[in-house]
Short mmCIF file of C-alpha atoms in Angstrom, two decimals:
data_model
loop_
_atom_site.label_atom_id
_atom_site.label_comp_id
_atom_site.label_asym_id
_atom_site.label_seq_id
_atom_site.Cartn_x
_atom_site.Cartn_y
_atom_site.Cartn_z
CA MET F 1 17.15 20.48 -8.56
CA LEU F 2 16.02 22.81 -5.29
CA ARG F 3 19.37 24.02 -2.93
CA ILE F 4 17.08 24.92 0.01
CA SER F 5 18.40 25.69 3.82
CA CYS F 6 17.70 23.12 6.50
CA MET F 7 18.09 23.81 10.39
CA ALA F 8 20.44 21.38 11.48
CA ALA F 9 20.85 19.76 15.14
CA PHE F 10 24.63 19.39 16.78
CA SER F 11 25.32 16.17 17.96
CA ARG F 12 28.57 15.00 19.83
CA ILE F 13 27.98 10.99 19.92
CA ILE F 14 30.16 7.75 20.13
CA LEU F 15 29.97 5.46 17.08
CA LEU F 16 28.48 2.71 18.72
CA LEU F 17 26.79 -1.07 17.07
CA LEU F 18 23.06 -1.43 18.14
CA VAL F 19 22.46 -5.25 17.76
CA GLY F 20 19.21 -6.03 15.48
CA ASN F 21 19.46 -2.53 14.82
CA ILE F 22 22.39 -0.91 12.31
CA VAL F 23 24.79 -3.69 9.92
CA TYR F 24 27.88 -1.16 8.69
CA SER F 25 28.69 -2.72 5.56
CA SER F 26 31.86 -1.74 3.36
CA ALA F 27 30.39 -1.11 0.52
CA TYR F 28 29.79 2.72 2.27
CA ALA F 29 31.76 5.77 2.21
CA LEU F 30 32.71 6.77 5.31
CA GLY F 31 30.79 9.02 5.53
CA ASP F 32 27.49 7.71 4.16
CA ILE F 33 23.86 7.54 6.37
CA ALA F 34 23.89 4.21 7.03
CA ASP F 35 19.73 4.65 7.85
CA GLY F 36 17.60 7.02 9.27
CA TYR F 37 13.14 8.40 9.30
CA THR F 38 10.89 11.21 9.53
CA ASN F 39 9.07 12.19 11.44
CA HIS F 40 6.09 12.59 9.52
CA LEU F 41 4.95 10.05 6.92
CA SER F 42 3.90 12.34 4.47
CA VAL F 43 3.42 16.13 4.04
CA TYR F 44 2.31 18.95 1.92
CA PRO F 45 4.26 21.02 -0.31
CA GLY F 46 5.49 24.14 1.63
CA ASP F 47 5.65 21.66 4.68
CA SER F 48 8.58 20.64 6.87
CA ILE F 49 9.54 18.24 7.72
CA THR F 50 12.17 16.37 10.01
CA LEU F 51 15.06 13.83 9.62
CA TYR F 52 16.64 11.63 12.17
CA LEU F 53 19.74 10.14 10.49
CA ASN F 54 22.17 7.71 11.26
CA ALA F 55 25.73 8.15 9.94
CA TYR F 56 29.11 6.15 9.70
CA GLN F 57 30.61 9.02 10.98
CA THR F 58 30.03 12.44 11.76
CA THR F 59 30.83 15.02 8.94
CA PRO F 60 29.84 18.56 9.11
CA GLY F 61 28.42 20.44 6.24
CA TYR F 62 27.53 16.94 4.88
CA THR F 63 24.60 17.74 2.14
CA ILE F 64 21.61 15.89 1.67
CA LYS F 65 19.94 14.41 -1.02
CA LEU F 66 15.84 13.83 -1.70
CA TYR F 67 15.38 12.07 -4.58
CA THR F 68 12.02 10.05 -6.69
CA LEU F 69 12.07 6.37 -6.99
CA GLN F 70 13.52 6.59 -10.56
CA GLY F 71 16.99 7.98 -9.02
CA GLN F 72 16.55 11.78 -10.03
CA GLU F 73 17.90 14.22 -7.47
CA VAL F 74 15.41 16.80 -6.28
CA LEU F 75 16.72 18.64 -3.27
CA GLN F 76 19.41 19.18 -0.97
CA CYS F 77 20.31 20.91 2.09
CA GLN F 78 23.48 21.07 4.21
CA ALA F 79 23.50 19.42 7.58
CA THR F 80 26.07 18.11 10.36
CA VAL F 81 25.40 14.14 10.22
CA SER F 82 26.62 11.54 12.56
CA PRO F 83 26.38 7.74 14.39
CA GLN F 84 23.91 7.50 16.99
CA LEU F 85 22.31 5.23 19.70
CA SER F 86 19.40 4.84 20.69
CA ASP F 87 19.26 4.18 24.56
CA SER F 88 15.74 2.38 24.35
CA LYS F 89 15.78 -1.48 25.24
CA ASN F 90 11.78 -1.69 23.09
CA THR F 91 13.69 0.33 19.93
CA TYR F 92 10.69 -1.61 17.38
CA GLU F 93 7.93 -0.02 19.82
CA ASP F 94 9.38 3.18 21.00
CA GLY F 95 11.07 4.51 18.39
CA PHE F 96 14.45 4.46 17.79
CA GLY F 97 14.80 7.94 19.81
CA TYR F 98 17.10 9.54 17.78
CA LYS F 99 18.75 12.99 18.21
CA ARG F 100 17.17 15.70 15.16
CA THR F 101 19.41 15.58 12.60
CA THR F 102 17.67 18.43 10.72
CA THR F 103 14.29 20.13 9.50
CA VAL F 104 13.55 20.46 6.13
CA TYR F 105 11.11 23.02 4.40
CA LEU F 106 9.78 22.02 1.44
CA PRO F 107 9.74 23.60 -1.09
CA PRO F 108 5.97 24.76 -2.54
CA THR F 109 6.39 23.46 -5.89
CA LEU F 110 7.07 20.81 -4.98
CA LYS F 111 5.41 17.62 -6.98
CA SER F 112 3.12 14.68 -4.75
CA GLY F 113 5.15 11.99 -5.51
CA VAL F 114 6.98 9.00 -3.39
CA TYR F 115 10.53 9.80 -2.77
CA LEU F 116 13.54 8.70 -0.83
CA TRP F 117 16.41 10.73 1.75
CA GLU F 118 19.92 9.67 0.54
CA ASN F 119 17.72 6.82 -1.83
CA LYS F 120 16.21 4.80 1.52
CA ILE F 121 14.00 7.07 3.52
CA PRO F 122 10.79 7.23 2.44
CA MET F 123 8.95 10.38 2.58
CA ILE F 124 4.91 10.48 0.39
CA VAL F 125 4.21 13.93 -0.24
CA LYS F 126 0.24 14.59 -0.92
CA SER F 127 -1.48 17.16 -2.70
CA SER F 128 -4.52 18.59 -1.78
CA THR F 129 -5.91 19.06 -5.32
CA ALA F 130 -5.26 15.71 -7.51
CA LYS F 131 -8.01 13.71 -9.30
CA ILE F 132 -6.46 10.55 -8.75
CA ILE F 133 -5.05 9.22 -5.19
CA VAL F 134 -2.19 6.20 -5.09
CA LEU F 135 -2.26 4.92 -1.03
CA TYR F 136 1.35 3.99 0.07
CA PRO F 137 0.52 1.13 1.82
CA SER F 138 2.33 2.41 4.60
CA ASN F 139 0.53 -0.22 7.62
CA THR F 140 2.02 -3.33 5.36
CA GLU F 141 5.35 -1.99 5.78
CA ASN F 142 5.24 -1.66 9.26
CA ALA F 143 4.14 -4.97 9.78
CA TYR F 144 7.17 -6.79 8.38
CA CYS F 145 9.19 -4.31 9.55
CA ASN F 146 11.50 -5.32 12.05
CA SER F 147 14.26 -3.22 12.94
CA GLY F 148 14.76 -2.85 15.75
CA GLY F 149 15.16 -6.55 16.39
CA LYS F 150 10.72 -7.34 15.81
CA SER F 151 7.78 -6.78 13.99
CA LEU F 152 4.38 -8.09 14.12
CA TYR F 153 5.18 -11.42 12.67
CA SER F 154 6.97 -13.91 15.06
CA PHE F 155 8.98 -15.14 11.66
CA ASN F 156 11.70 -12.02 11.91
CA SER F 157 11.33 -10.68 15.32
CA SER F 158 13.83 -11.74 17.11
CA ASP F 159 12.64 -14.92 19.93
CA LYS F 160 9.80 -15.73 17.36
CA ALA F 161 8.07 -13.51 19.25
CA ALA F 162 6.43 -10.18 17.42
CA SER F 163 5.36 -8.38 18.81
CA PRO F 164 1.75 -6.09 19.10
CA ILE F 165 2.88 -2.65 18.77
CA VAL F 166 5.33 -1.34 16.09
CA SER F 167 6.90 2.17 16.01
CA PHE F 168 6.76 3.99 12.99
CA LEU F 169 9.55 6.13 14.39
CA ARG F 170 12.26 3.24 13.54
CA PRO F 171 14.11 2.67 9.74
CA MET F 172 11.98 1.24 6.63
CA SER F 173 12.73 0.67 2.99
CA ILE F 174 9.62 0.67 0.24
CA GLU F 175 7.04 -1.51 0.22
CA PRO F 176 8.40 -3.77 -1.92
CA HIS F 177 5.40 -5.22 -4.63
CA SER F 178 3.55 -1.25 -4.41
CA MET F 179 7.50 -0.78 -6.06
CA GLU F 180 7.54 -1.51 -9.59
CA PHE F 181 3.84 0.29 -10.27
CA LEU F 182 5.05 3.82 -8.20
CA ARG F 183 8.06 3.97 -10.50
CA TRP F 184 5.43 2.79 -13.39
CA MET F 185 3.35 5.60 -12.62
CA GLU F 186 6.20 8.71 -12.42
CA GLN F 187 6.55 8.13 -15.69
CA GLN F 188 2.92 8.35 -16.58
CA ASP F 189 1.70 11.47 -17.87
CA PHE F 190 -1.47 10.58 -15.55
CA GLN F 191 -2.56 14.99 -14.72
CA ASN F 192 -2.83 15.52 -11.14
CA VAL F 193 -1.76 12.30 -9.60
CA GLY F 194 -1.66 12.31 -5.92
CA TYR F 195 -0.33 10.50 -2.84
CA ILE F 196 -1.34 9.04 -0.03
CA THR F 197 -0.52 6.43 3.93
CA ASP F 198 -2.67 4.50 5.28
CA MET F 199 -2.75 6.78 8.03
CA ASP F 200 -3.53 9.32 5.42
CA MET F 201 -7.08 7.23 4.94
CA ASP F 202 -8.78 8.40 8.60
CA GLU F 203 -9.31 11.49 7.55
CA TYR F 204 -11.25 11.88 4.59
CA ARG F 205 -10.80 15.01 3.46
CA GLU F 206 -8.01 13.90 1.94
CA ILE F 207 -9.05 11.50 -0.77
CA LYS F 208 -12.62 13.35 -0.58
CA ARG F 209 -11.60 16.08 -4.37
CA ALA F 210 -10.91 12.92 -6.00
CA SER F 211 -12.48 10.85 -8.69
CA LEU F 212 -10.46 7.57 -8.64
CA LEU F 213 -9.03 5.54 -5.43
CA ILE F 214 -5.89 3.22 -6.11
CA ILE F 215 -5.00 0.65 -3.51
CA THR F 216 -1.21 -0.39 -4.12
CA GLY F 217 0.59 -3.84 -3.93
CA HIS F 218 0.33 -5.45 -0.65
CA SER F 219 -2.62 -2.89 1.25
CA GLU F 220 -3.17 -5.25 3.90
CA TYR F 221 -3.62 -3.16 8.02
CA TRP F 222 -6.71 -0.80 7.57
CA THR F 223 -8.25 1.36 10.72
CA LEU F 224 -11.85 1.00 11.54
CA GLN F 225 -11.89 4.80 9.72
CA ALA F 226 -10.22 3.95 7.14
CA ARG F 227 -12.78 1.91 5.46
CA LYS F 228 -15.46 3.49 6.84
CA ASN F 229 -13.62 6.96 4.89
CA PHE F 230 -12.96 4.01 1.75
CA ASP F 231 -17.42 2.75 1.45
CA ARG F 232 -18.20 5.67 1.95
CA PHE F 233 -15.68 7.20 -1.67
CA VAL F 234 -17.67 4.67 -3.22
CA GLY F 235 -20.43 5.47 -1.69
CA ASP F 236 -20.39 8.98 -3.33
CA GLY F 237 -19.96 7.27 -6.57
CA LYS F 238 -15.87 7.62 -7.35
CA ASN F 239 -14.37 4.68 -8.13
CA VAL F 240 -12.04 2.92 -7.03
CA LEU F 241 -8.70 0.25 -8.28
CA VAL F 242 -7.14 -2.33 -6.51
CA LEU F 243 -3.92 -3.02 -7.26
CA SER F 244 -3.10 -5.66 -3.96
CA GLY F 245 -4.49 -8.86 -2.78
CA ASN F 246 -4.13 -9.59 1.24
CA THR F 247 -6.38 -6.82 1.32
CA MET F 248 -8.55 -6.01 4.35
CA TRP F 249 -6.83 -8.62 6.75
CA TRP F 250 -6.43 -6.96 9.60
CA GLN F 251 -7.22 -4.06 11.99
CA VAL F 252 -5.08 -1.55 13.55
CA ARG F 253 -5.15 1.01 15.20
CA TYR F 254 -3.00 3.80 16.15
CA SER F 255 -1.09 4.93 19.33
CA LYS F 256 -2.66 8.31 20.40
CA ASP F 257 0.45 10.06 19.12
CA ARG F 258 0.07 8.26 15.71
CA ASN F 259 3.81 6.89 16.22
CA GLN F 260 2.54 3.66 16.45
CA LEU F 261 0.87 0.91 14.78
CA ILE F 262 -1.58 -1.75 16.58
CA CYS F 263 -2.89 -5.28 16.02
CA TYR F 264 -2.07 -7.83 18.38
CA LYS F 265 -3.99 -10.41 16.26
CA ASN F 266 -6.38 -12.21 18.90
CA ALA F 267 -9.27 -10.07 20.02
CA ASP F 268 -7.80 -11.90 23.91
CA LYS F 269 -5.20 -10.42 24.10
CA ASP F 270 -6.17 -6.73 22.93
CA PRO F 271 -6.84 -4.78 26.09
CA ILE F 272 -9.43 -2.13 24.45
CA LYS F 273 -12.07 -3.20 26.15
CA SER F 274 -14.94 -2.47 21.82
CA THR F 275 -15.43 -4.97 20.39
CA LYS F 276 -15.89 -3.19 17.22
CA LEU F 277 -12.38 -1.78 17.91
CA LYS F 278 -10.35 -5.48 18.82
CA THR F 279 -6.85 -6.36 16.02
CA ILE F 280 -7.87 -9.68 14.05
CA ASN F 281 -9.25 -9.75 11.28
CA TRP F 282 -12.09 -8.46 9.64
CA ASN F 283 -14.10 -11.56 8.50
CA GLU F 284 -14.38 -11.76 11.80
CA ILE F 285 -18.02 -12.19 12.73
CA THR F 286 -17.14 -9.71 16.06
CA LEU F 287 -16.65 -7.25 14.07
CA ASN F 288 -19.71 -7.50 11.80
CA TYR F 289 -17.80 -5.66 8.98
CA PRO F 290 -16.87 -8.78 6.25
CA ILE F 291 -14.51 -7.49 3.52
CA LEU F 292 -16.51 -8.79 0.44
CA ARG F 293 -18.87 -5.95 1.28
CA SER F 294 -16.04 -4.02 0.00
CA LEU F 295 -13.70 -5.38 -1.98
CA GLY F 296 -15.97 -8.57 -3.59
CA THR F 297 -12.76 -10.64 -2.40
CA ASP F 298 -11.50 -11.76 0.12
CA PHE F 299 -8.71 -13.88 1.07
CA THR F 300 -10.14 -16.91 3.03
CA LEU F 301 -11.76 -17.24 -0.02
CA ALA F 302 -8.34 -17.70 -2.63
CA GLY F 303 -4.61 -18.04 -0.36
CA TYR F 304 -1.39 -18.15 -1.71
CA GLY F 305 -0.14 -18.34 -5.43
CA ARG F 306 3.24 -18.73 -5.10
CA LYS F 307 3.30 -22.53 -3.47
CA ALA F 308 2.22 -25.52 -4.35
CA ASP F 309 -1.37 -25.65 -6.03
CA LYS F 310 -2.99 -26.60 -9.28
CA GLY F 311 -3.25 -22.85 -10.87
CA TRP F 312 -0.86 -21.12 -13.90
CA ASP F 313 1.55 -18.03 -11.81
CA GLY F 314 -1.12 -15.80 -13.32
CA TYR F 315 -5.02 -15.22 -14.52
CA LYS F 316 -6.68 -17.04 -16.80
CA VAL F 317 -8.80 -14.95 -19.30
CA ILE F 318 -12.75 -15.67 -19.84
CA ALA F 319 -13.81 -12.15 -20.58
CA SER F 320 -11.89 -11.61 -23.45
CA ARG F 321 -14.51 -9.17 -24.85
CA SER F 322 -13.30 -6.72 -21.90
CA PRO F 323 -12.85 -3.36 -22.43
CA LEU F 324 -10.62 -3.72 -19.82
CA LEU F 325 -7.74 -5.93 -22.00
CA GLU F 326 -7.74 -3.41 -25.08
CA GLY F 327 -4.49 -3.40 -27.00
CA THR F 328 -3.98 -6.49 -25.80
CA LYS F 329 -4.00 -9.71 -27.78
CA LEU F 330 -4.82 -12.00 -25.04
CA LYS F 331 -7.91 -14.40 -25.96
CA ASP F 332 -10.35 -16.47 -22.99
CA GLY F 333 -7.84 -19.59 -22.44
CA ASP F 334 -5.28 -17.25 -22.22
CA ILE F 335 -2.82 -16.29 -19.09
CA LEU F 336 -1.62 -13.46 -17.89
CA SER F 337 1.58 -13.88 -16.06
CA CYS F 338 1.74 -13.16 -12.42
CA ALA F 339 3.08 -14.95 -10.05
CA SER F 340 1.80 -13.62 -6.70
CA ASP F 341 2.76 -14.44 -3.13
CA GLU F 342 -1.32 -14.41 -1.97
CA LEU F 343 -4.80 -13.74 -3.78
CA ASP F 344 -8.21 -13.10 -3.37
CA GLY F 345 -10.84 -14.48 -4.09
CA ALA F 346 -15.45 -13.66 -4.94
CA PRO F 347 -17.48 -15.58 -3.89
CA LEU F 348 -18.79 -18.43 -6.54
CA SER F 349 -21.74 -20.53 -6.99
CA GLY F 350 -19.60 -23.28 -8.98
CA PHE F 351 -18.55 -24.10 -12.21
CA GLU F 352 -19.79 -24.41 -16.30
CA ASN F 353 -17.61 -25.28 -18.45
CA GLY F 354 -14.75 -24.43 -16.38
CA ILE F 355 -15.13 -21.48 -15.81
CA PRO F 356 -16.56 -20.22 -12.12
CA ILE F 357 -19.20 -18.52 -11.74
CA ILE F 358 -20.12 -15.71 -8.71
CA ASN F 359 -22.59 -15.87 -6.17
CA GLN F 360 -24.16 -12.72 -6.87
CA GLU F 361 -26.23 -14.35 -3.38
CA ALA F 362 -23.40 -13.71 -1.24
CA LEU F 363 -22.34 -10.80 -2.74
CA GLY F 364 -25.39 -8.93 -3.70
CA PHE F 365 -24.50 -6.84 -6.06
CA GLN F 366 -26.24 -5.20 -8.93
CA LYS F 367 -23.23 -5.95 -11.11
CA VAL F 368 -19.88 -8.14 -10.88
CA GLU F 369 -18.00 -9.54 -13.59
CA ILE F 370 -15.27 -12.06 -13.70
CA ILE F 371 -12.52 -11.08 -15.66
CA GLY F 372 -9.57 -13.81 -15.14
CA TYR F 373 -9.13 -16.13 -12.47
CA ASP F 374 -6.67 -18.53 -10.66
CA HIS F 375 -6.38 -21.89 -8.41
CA VAL F 376 -4.09 -20.77 -5.49
CA ALA F 377 -4.58 -22.75 -2.42
CA ARG F 378 -3.41 -22.52 1.16
CA GLY F 379 -3.20 -23.96 4.51
CA GLY F 380 -3.99 -27.75 2.43
CA VAL F 381 -7.36 -25.59 1.50
CA ASP F 382 -8.26 -25.38 -2.93
CA GLY F 383 -8.90 -21.57 -3.42
CA VAL F 384 -9.79 -19.81 -6.42
CA ALA F 385 -7.84 -16.11 -6.64
CA THR F 386 -10.92 -14.53 -9.09
CA TRP F 387 -9.47 -10.22 -11.13
CA ILE F 388 -12.82 -8.59 -11.08
CA VAL F 389 -15.43 -5.96 -11.90
CA PHE F 390 -18.52 -4.86 -10.22
CA LYS F 391 -20.84 -1.97 -9.05
CA ALA F 392 -22.68 -2.46 -5.58
CA ASN F 393 -25.98 -0.53 -6.61
CA ARG F 394 -26.80 2.48 -8.94
CA SER F 395 -25.84 5.15 -6.96
CA SER F 396 -22.11 3.73 -6.08
CA GLY F 397 -18.62 3.73 -7.91
CA ILE F 398 -17.37 0.78 -9.95
CA VAL F 399 -14.46 -1.23 -7.97
CA ILE F 400 -11.66 -3.01 -10.78
CA ASN F 401 -10.32 -5.75 -7.56
CA THR F 402 -7.08 -7.08 -9.11
CA ALA F 403 -6.60 -9.17 -6.17
CA SER F 404 -2.74 -9.98 -6.73
CA THR F 405 -0.55 -8.50 -3.93
CA ASP F 406 1.77 -8.52 -7.08
CA TRP F 407 0.32 -7.02 -9.58
CA CYS F 408 2.48 -3.69 -9.26
CA SER F 409 5.62 -6.33 -8.49
CA ARG F 410 8.48 -7.06 -10.41
CA HIS F 411 6.98 -10.49 -10.87
CA GLY F 412 3.64 -7.94 -12.88
CA ILE F 413 3.56 -4.75 -13.24
CA GLY F 414 7.12 -4.68 -13.58
CA SER F 415 8.39 -7.33 -16.64
CA ASN F 416 4.74 -7.76 -18.32
CA PRO F 417 3.57 -5.48 -21.01
CA ASP F 418 0.27 -6.81 -21.03
CA ILE F 419 -0.52 -6.37 -17.69
CA GLN F 420 0.72 -2.06 -18.41
CA THR F 421 -1.27 -2.28 -21.21
CA ILE F 422 -4.01 -3.12 -18.78
CA THR F 423 -2.99 -1.12 -15.98
CA ARG F 424 -3.20 2.53 -17.78
CA THR F 425 -6.41 1.12 -19.40
CA MET F 426 -7.91 -0.01 -16.51
CA ILE F 427 -7.39 3.59 -14.60
CA THR F 428 -8.16 5.39 -17.94
CA ARG F 429 -11.03 4.61 -18.29
CA LEU F 430 -12.03 4.66 -14.73
CA LEU F 431 -11.25 8.62 -14.39
CA ASN F 432 -13.23 9.41 -17.56
CA HIS F 433 -15.76 7.55 -16.82
CA GLU F 434 -16.00 4.74 -19.79
CA TYR F 435 -17.78 1.46 -19.37
CA VAL F 436 -15.64 -1.20 -17.92
CA PHE F 437 -17.98 -4.04 -17.89
CA SER F 438 -17.94 -6.84 -21.53
CA PRO F 439 -20.82 -6.13 -23.56
CA GLU F 440 -22.30 -9.58 -22.87
CA THR F 441 -23.03 -8.66 -19.49
CA SER F 442 -25.08 -5.96 -19.65
CA LYS F 443 -27.67 -4.43 -21.18
CA GLU F 444 -27.42 -1.66 -20.07
CA PRO F 445 -25.88 1.44 -22.63
CA ALA F 446 -22.23 2.66 -21.60
CA SER F 447 -23.53 5.89 -19.70
CA PHE F 448 -24.38 3.17 -16.92
CA ALA F 449 -20.73 1.89 -15.90
CA ASN F 450 -20.99 5.31 -13.03
#
């Protein structure tokens, strides 16, 4: 554990309740932190980060602690913490406006990872030399977060009216669909692993040196530039592992100061003039950038996995000879249990002997294989979720897409040893440029894998 100095901000603020913002609980001891946020979503080791903490009472010299997702304390500092009050009526959009508690200078030796201040306030530490980059879905967490009373969704917003703009400068939690993978990844022995946020995907230099990009959880909200950088990465011959579902569903923008996430979900209501930047579904024809081009699957072809459907709450294996299943005893017809909220599907030309057949013409990829599938539904329409591996063309990288929001959750990697084994195999093979297709799907030598 590292102990460092802090620059504390002192303030005299009366303890008040913020409706829809702070819920006080007797479970917390006096002096504990109720909530808070940071001025940046992600930082490099050696950078400074400013904390805005809301405490239950004023406590001089309070010890602020930083933890890993495993609960290991790695850093602490002292500062005066106090109750905070925002004077904004629209804190969900404008930010909470807390006064600065302290600015922390991070040690240059701090390992890249996902950390929690006071075990509740996320901070992503990046790496400039990582060979494996894990993308944390910060946009999705902000989109669903209703701190201050609203999110991008009506179901958890005040007056059942969503806001098209939400602030990053407000209390947020860890994106739940990613949590178990992030914890699992901390315990693995992979070398040179780095972490970034969705906002970092707008800068290609953040992933340029990596060999493998891993998309986690529920990576639903993507900017145009992030999508371009994703495709550039694969086009440069780099590999991607998509451990996410409902991926790339909405286009979003950031405010000029990058403190707000913008998604109107309606072209007519979005005031931006550029048709290509309208914050609508990426599948809309006006954007001319279909999700299938990048991922080989999309949500419209599959749907919800934990509602009434004809499926199995997991993938039925149809490629038992796939090297991705090494270390398991899975056979064709077996179910890889992974109850999922949302899943994506590849275009199919039909079924043959009960097995889904990829529509090669619709995708136009050089090589694609389904490892497993599940029957799902959306809006009363049946869909087919597909776990696929593909290579778009001879010079592009490999993409493995599990197409599930819960591969990384407690329903997947958090409870299923086979998913843990398969995930490790997929990472290892993609990182080492080893063959990832079943033997019968190709006449090419193993070196063709990448």
